[in-house]
mmCIF file of C-alpha atoms in Angstrom:
data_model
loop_
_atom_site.group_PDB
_atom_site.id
_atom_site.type_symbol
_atom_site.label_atom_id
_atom_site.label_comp_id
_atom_site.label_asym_id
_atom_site.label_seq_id
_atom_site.Cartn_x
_atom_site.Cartn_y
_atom_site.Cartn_z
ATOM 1 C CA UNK Y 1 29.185 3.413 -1.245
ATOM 2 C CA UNK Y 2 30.003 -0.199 -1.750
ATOM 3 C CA UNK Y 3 26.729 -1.972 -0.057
ATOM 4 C CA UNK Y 4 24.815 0.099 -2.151
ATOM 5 C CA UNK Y 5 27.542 -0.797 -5.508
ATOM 6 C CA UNK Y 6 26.784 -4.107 -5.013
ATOM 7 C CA UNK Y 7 22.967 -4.080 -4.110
ATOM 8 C CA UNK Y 8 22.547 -2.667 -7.590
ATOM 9 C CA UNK Y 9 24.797 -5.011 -9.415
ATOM 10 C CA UNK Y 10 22.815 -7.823 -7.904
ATOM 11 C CA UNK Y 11 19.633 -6.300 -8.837
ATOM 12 C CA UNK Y 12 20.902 -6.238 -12.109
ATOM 13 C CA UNK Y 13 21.788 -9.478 -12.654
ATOM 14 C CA UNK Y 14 18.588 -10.525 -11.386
ATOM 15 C CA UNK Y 15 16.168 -8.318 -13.498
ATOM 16 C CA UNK Y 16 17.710 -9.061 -16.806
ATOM 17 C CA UNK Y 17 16.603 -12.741 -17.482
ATOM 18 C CA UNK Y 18 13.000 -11.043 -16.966
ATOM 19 C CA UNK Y 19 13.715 -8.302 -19.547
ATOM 20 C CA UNK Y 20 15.131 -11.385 -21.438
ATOM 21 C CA UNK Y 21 11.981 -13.277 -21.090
ATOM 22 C CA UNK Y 22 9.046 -11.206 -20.625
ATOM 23 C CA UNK Y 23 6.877 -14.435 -21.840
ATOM 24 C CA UNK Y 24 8.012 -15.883 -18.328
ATOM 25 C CA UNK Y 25 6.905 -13.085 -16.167
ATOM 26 C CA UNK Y 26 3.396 -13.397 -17.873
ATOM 27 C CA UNK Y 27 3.387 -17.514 -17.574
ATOM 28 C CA UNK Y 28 3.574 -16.744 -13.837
ATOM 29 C CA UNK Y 29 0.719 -14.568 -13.978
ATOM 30 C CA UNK Y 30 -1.395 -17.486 -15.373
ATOM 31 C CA UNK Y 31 -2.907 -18.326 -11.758
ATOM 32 C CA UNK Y 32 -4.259 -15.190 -11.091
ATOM 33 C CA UNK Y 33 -5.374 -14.260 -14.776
ATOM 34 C CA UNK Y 34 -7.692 -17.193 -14.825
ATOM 35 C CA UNK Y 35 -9.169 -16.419 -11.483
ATOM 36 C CA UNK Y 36 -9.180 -13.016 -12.521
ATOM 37 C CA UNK Y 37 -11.515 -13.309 -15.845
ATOM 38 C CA UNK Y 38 -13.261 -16.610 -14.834
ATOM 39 C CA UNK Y 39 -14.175 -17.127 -11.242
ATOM 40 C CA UNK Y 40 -14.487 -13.182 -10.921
ATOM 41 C CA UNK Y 41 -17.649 -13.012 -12.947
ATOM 42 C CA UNK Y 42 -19.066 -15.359 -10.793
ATOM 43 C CA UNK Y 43 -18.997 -13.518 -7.434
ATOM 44 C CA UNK Y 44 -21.262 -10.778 -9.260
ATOM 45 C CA UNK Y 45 -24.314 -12.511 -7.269
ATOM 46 C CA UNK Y 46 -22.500 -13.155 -3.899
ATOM 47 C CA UNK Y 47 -25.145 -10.988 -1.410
ATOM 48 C CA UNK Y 48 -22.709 -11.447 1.003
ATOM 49 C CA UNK Y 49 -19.716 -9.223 -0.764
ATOM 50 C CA UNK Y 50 -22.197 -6.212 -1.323
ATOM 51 C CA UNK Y 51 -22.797 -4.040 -4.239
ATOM 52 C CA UNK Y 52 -19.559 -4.248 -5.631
ATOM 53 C CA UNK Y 53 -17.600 -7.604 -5.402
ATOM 54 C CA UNK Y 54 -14.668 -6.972 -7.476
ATOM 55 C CA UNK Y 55 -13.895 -4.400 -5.210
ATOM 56 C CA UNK Y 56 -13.847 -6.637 -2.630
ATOM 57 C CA UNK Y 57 -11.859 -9.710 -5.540
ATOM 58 C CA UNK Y 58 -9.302 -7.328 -7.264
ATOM 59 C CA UNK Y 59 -6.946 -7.003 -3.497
ATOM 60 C CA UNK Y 60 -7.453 -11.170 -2.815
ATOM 61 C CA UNK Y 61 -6.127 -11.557 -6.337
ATOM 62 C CA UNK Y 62 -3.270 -9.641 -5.529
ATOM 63 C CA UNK Y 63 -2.477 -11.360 -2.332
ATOM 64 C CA UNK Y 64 -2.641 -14.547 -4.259
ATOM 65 C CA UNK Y 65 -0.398 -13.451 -6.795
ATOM 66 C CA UNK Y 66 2.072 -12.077 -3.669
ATOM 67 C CA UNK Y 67 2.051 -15.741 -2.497
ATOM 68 C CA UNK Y 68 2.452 -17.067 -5.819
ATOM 69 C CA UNK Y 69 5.446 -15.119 -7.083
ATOM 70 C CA UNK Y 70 7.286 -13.894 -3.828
ATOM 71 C CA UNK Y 71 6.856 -16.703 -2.011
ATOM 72 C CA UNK Y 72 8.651 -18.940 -4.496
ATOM 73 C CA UNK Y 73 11.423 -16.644 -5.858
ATOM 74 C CA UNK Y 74 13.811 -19.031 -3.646
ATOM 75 C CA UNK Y 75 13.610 -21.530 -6.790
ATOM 76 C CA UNK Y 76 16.043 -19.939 -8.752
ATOM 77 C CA UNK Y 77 17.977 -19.404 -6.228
ATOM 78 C CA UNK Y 78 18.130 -23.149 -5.262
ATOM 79 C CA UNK Y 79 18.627 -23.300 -9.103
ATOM 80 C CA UNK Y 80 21.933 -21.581 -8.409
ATOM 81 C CA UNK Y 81 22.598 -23.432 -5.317
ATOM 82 C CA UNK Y 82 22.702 -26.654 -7.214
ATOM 83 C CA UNK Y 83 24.307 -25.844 -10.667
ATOM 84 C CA UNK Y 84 27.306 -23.916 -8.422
ATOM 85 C CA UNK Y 85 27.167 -20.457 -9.620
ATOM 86 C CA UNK Y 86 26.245 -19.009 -5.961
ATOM 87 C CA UNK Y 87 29.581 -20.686 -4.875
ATOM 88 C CA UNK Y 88 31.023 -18.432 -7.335
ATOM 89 C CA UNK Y 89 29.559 -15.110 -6.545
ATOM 90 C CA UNK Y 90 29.751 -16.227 -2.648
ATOM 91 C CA UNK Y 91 34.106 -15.991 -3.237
ATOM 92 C CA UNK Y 92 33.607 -12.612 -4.522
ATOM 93 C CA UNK Y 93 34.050 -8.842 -2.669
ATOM 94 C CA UNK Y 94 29.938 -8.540 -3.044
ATOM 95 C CA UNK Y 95 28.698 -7.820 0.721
ATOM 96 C CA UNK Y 96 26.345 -10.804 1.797
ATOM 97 C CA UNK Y 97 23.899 -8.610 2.404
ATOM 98 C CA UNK Y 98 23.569 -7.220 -0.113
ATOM 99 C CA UNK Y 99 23.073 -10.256 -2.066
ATOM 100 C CA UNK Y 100 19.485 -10.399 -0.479
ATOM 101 C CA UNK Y 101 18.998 -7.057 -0.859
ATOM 102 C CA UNK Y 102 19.211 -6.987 -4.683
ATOM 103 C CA UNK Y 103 16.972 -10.267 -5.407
ATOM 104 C CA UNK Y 104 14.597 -8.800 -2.832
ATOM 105 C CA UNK Y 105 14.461 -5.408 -4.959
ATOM 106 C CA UNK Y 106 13.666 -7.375 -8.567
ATOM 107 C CA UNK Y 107 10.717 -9.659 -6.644
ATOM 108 C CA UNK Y 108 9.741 -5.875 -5.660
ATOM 109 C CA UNK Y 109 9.757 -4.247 -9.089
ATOM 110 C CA UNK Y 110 8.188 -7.566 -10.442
ATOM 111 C CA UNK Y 111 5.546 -7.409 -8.013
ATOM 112 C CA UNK Y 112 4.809 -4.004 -8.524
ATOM 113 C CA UNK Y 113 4.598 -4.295 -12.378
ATOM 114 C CA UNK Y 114 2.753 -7.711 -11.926
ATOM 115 C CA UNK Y 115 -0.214 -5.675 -9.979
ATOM 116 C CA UNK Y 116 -0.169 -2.769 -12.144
ATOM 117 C CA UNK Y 117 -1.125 -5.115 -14.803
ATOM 118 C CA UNK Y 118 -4.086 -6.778 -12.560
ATOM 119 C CA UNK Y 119 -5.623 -3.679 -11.535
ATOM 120 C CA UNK Y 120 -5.566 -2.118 -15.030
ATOM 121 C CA UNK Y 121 -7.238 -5.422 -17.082
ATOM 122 C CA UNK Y 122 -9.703 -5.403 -13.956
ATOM 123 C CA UNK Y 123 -11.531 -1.643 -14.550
ATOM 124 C CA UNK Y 124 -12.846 -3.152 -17.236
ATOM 125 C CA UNK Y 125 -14.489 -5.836 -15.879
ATOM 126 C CA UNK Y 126 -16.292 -3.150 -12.942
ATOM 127 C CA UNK Y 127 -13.677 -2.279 -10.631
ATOM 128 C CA UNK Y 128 -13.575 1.102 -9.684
ATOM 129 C CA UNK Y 129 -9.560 2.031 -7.904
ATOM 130 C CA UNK Y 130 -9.508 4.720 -5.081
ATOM 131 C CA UNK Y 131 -6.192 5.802 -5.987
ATOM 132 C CA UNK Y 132 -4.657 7.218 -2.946
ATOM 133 C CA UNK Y 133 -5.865 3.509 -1.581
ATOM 134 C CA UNK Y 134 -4.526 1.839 -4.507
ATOM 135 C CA UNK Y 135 -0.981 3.169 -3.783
ATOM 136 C CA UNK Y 136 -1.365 2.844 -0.029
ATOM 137 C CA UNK Y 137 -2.175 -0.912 -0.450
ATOM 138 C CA UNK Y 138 0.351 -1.144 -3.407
ATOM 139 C CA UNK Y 139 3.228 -0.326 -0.932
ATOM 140 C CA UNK Y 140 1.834 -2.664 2.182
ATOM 141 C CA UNK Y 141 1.806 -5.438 -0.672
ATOM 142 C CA UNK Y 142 5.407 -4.792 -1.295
ATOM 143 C CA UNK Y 143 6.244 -4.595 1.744
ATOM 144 C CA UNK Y 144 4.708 -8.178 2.490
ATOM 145 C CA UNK Y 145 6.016 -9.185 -0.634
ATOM 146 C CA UNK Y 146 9.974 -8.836 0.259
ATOM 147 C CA UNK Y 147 9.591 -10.743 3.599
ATOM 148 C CA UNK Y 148 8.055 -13.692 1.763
ATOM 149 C CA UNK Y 149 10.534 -13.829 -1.022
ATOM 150 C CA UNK Y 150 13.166 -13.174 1.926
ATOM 151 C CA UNK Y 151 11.764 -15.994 3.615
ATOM 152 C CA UNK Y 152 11.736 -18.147 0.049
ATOM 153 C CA UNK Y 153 15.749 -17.769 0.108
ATOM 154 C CA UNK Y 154 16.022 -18.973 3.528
ATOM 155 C CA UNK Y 155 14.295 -22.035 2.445
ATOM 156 C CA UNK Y 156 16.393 -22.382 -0.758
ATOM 157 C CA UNK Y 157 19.637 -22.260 1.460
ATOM 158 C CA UNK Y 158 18.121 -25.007 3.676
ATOM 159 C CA UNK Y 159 17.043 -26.788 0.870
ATOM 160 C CA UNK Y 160 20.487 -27.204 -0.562
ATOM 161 C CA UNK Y 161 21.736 -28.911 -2.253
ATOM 162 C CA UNK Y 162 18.873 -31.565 -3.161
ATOM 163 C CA UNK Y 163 15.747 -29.128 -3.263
ATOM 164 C CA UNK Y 164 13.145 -31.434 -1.675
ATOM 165 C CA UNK Y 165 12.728 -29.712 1.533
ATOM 166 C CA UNK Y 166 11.950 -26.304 -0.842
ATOM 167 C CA UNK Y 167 9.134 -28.234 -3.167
ATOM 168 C CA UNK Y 168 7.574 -29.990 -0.346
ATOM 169 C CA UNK Y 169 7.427 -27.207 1.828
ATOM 170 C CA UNK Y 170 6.202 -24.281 -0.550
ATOM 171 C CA UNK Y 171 3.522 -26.689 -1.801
ATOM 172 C CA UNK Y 172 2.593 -27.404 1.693
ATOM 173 C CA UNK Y 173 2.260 -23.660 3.275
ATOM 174 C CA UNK Y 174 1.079 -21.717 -0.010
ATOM 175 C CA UNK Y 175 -2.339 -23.406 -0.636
ATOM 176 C CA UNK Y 176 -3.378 -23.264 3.269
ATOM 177 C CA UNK Y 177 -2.473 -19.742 3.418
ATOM 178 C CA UNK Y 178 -4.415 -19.168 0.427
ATOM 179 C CA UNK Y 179 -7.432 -20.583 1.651
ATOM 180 C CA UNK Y 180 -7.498 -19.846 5.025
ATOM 181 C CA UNK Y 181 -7.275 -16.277 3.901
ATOM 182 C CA UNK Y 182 -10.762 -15.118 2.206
ATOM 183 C CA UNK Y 183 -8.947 -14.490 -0.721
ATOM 184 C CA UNK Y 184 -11.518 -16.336 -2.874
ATOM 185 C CA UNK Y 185 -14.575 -16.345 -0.885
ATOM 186 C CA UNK Y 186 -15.559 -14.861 2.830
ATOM 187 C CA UNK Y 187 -13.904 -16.722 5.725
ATOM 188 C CA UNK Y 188 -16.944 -15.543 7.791
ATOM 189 C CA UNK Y 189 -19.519 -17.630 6.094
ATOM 190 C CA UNK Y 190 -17.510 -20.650 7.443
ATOM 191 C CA UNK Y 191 -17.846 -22.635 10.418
ATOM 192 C CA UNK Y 192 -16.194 -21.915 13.299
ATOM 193 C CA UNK Y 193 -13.375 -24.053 13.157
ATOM 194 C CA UNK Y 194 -12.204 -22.654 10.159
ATOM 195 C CA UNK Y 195 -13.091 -18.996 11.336
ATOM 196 C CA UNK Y 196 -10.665 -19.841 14.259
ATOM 197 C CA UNK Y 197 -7.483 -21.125 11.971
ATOM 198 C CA UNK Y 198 -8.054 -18.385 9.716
ATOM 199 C CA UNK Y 199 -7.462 -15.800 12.637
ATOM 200 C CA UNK Y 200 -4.029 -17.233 13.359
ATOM 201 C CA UNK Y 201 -2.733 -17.161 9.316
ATOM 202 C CA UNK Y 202 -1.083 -14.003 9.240
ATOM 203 C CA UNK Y 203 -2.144 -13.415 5.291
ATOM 204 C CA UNK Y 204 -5.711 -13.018 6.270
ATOM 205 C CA UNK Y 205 -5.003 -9.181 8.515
ATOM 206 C CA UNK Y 206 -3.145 -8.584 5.145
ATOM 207 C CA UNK Y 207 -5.923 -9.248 2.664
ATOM 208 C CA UNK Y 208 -8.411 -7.359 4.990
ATOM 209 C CA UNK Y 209 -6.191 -4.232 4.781
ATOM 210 C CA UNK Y 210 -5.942 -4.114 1.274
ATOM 211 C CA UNK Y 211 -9.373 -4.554 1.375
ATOM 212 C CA UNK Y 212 -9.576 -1.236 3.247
ATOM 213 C CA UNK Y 213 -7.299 0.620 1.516
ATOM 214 C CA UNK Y 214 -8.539 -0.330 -1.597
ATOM 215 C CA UNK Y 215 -12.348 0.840 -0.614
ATOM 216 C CA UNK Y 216 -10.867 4.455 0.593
ATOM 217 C CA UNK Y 217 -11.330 3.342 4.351
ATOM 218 C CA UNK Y 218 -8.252 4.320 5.838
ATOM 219 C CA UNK Y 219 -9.353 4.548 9.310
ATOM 220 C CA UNK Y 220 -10.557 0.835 9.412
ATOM 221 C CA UNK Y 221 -8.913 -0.985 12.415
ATOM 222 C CA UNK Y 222 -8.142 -3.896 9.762
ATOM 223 C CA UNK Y 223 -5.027 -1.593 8.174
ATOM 224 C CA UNK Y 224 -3.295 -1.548 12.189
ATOM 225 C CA UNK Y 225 -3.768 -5.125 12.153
ATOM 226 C CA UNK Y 226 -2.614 -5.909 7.941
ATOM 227 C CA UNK Y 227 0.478 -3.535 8.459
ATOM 228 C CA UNK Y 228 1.782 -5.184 11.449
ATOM 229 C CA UNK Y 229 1.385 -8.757 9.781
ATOM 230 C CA UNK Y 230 3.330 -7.711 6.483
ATOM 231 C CA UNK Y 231 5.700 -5.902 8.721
ATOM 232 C CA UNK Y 232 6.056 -9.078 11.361
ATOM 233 C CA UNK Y 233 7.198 -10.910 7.501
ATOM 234 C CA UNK Y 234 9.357 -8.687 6.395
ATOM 235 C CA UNK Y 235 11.357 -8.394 9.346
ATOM 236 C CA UNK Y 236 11.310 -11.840 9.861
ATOM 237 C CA UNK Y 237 12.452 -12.898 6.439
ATOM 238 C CA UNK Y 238 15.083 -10.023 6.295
ATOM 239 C CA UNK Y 239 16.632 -10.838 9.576
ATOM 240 C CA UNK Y 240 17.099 -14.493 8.820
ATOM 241 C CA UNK Y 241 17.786 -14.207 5.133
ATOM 242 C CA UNK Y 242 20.720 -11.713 6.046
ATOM 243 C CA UNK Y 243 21.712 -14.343 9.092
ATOM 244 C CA UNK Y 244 21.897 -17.028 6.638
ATOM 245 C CA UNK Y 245 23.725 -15.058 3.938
ATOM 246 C CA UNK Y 246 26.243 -13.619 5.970
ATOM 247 C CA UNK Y 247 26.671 -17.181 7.412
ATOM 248 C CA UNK Y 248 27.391 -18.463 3.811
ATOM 249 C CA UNK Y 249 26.025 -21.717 2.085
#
């Protein structure tokens, strides 16, 4: 099967510089670490996130390390894009599609390794994993996951070749979304105005339902809501990533 020959020679090429550089893939991780082991502690007195706030932390953190990682995985392709090299594997028999494909299956396994990591240094510290939730919200987080790094190579390919657009864009969209999300604190102890954005940033149905799934409530209204946001992205970013592709650069 060609398309899937060359959606694993892709991947490959892509997840070896990170078996290279394992050093890298933690560096990323920085972000989320920090918030992890030092503004975590500090939400043990938060009345408002109940008896056990780093249930309620541990799925923001992940989200925030989703938008973190994913969201900018178009960089090295831009990287590409400007040194030439995706010129060169554009003029050969890969399928275009399949070029997306593979770098959206390493921002997957990353992802996936990346949370592993969070959730295990975080029992420690007091959270306590449901772990039929924990795999439930695992696989809505990849699935969100792939249509923002999706949508990251769309940018890249717009960016070309100077890379402006990409930087001033990311920067832009990543910290609102991140804030306008609950990740770090409750949206609901806000005033309205900010109640009322947050209800049209599509990140915020996704943190609830990892939320849920992460508590064991799997028949909270929240998950309908989180998996058709992460499912809106993903289609989105796969249908235009695979439109631009195919379209060449």
């Amino acid at each position: 099967m060609p398309f899937v020959r060359d959606t694993v020679t892709v991947f490959q090429r892509e997840i070896a510089p990170t078996f290279r550089d394992p050093l890298g893939l933690l560096f990323t991780m920085m972000q989320p670490l920090l918030f992890l082991f030092l503004f975590g502690p500090l939400l043990s007195g938060n009345t408002d996130l109940g008896d056990a706030p780093w249930q309620w932390f541990v799925p923001g953190i992940l989200i925030m390390m989703c938008l973190s990682g994913p969201m900018m995985a178009g960089y090295m392709l831009l990287v590409e894009l400007i040194g030439g090299s995706m010129e060169r594997m554009l003029v050969t028999p890969l399928n275009r599609t399949a070029m997306l494909i593979g770098r959206t299956l390493k921002e997957f396994v990353v992802l996936l390794a990346q949370s592993a990591l969070i959730i295990g240094l975080s029992i420690p510290l007091g959270f306590q994993p449901n772990a039929a939730g924990v795999l439930a919200g695992l696989a809505l987080l990849v699935v969100f996951g792939v249509g923002l790094g999706a949508l990251s190579f769309v940018l890249a390919i717009a960016s070309a070749p100077g890379g402006e657009l990409f930087y001033g864009i990311t920067q832009l969209v990543m910290f609102p979304l991140l804030l306008l999300s609950g990740v770090l604190l409750p949206v609901d102890a806000g005033p309205g105005w900010l109640q009322t954005a947050a209800a049209f940033n599509p990140v915020t149905y996704v943190v609830n339902a990892e939320r849920a799934l992460f508590a064991g409530s799997f028949t909270d209204i929240s998950l309908l809501y989180g998996l058709l946001a992460a499912t809106a992205v993903a289609t989105l970013g796969l249908t235009l990533g695979t439109r631009a592709m195919r379209r060449g650069i």
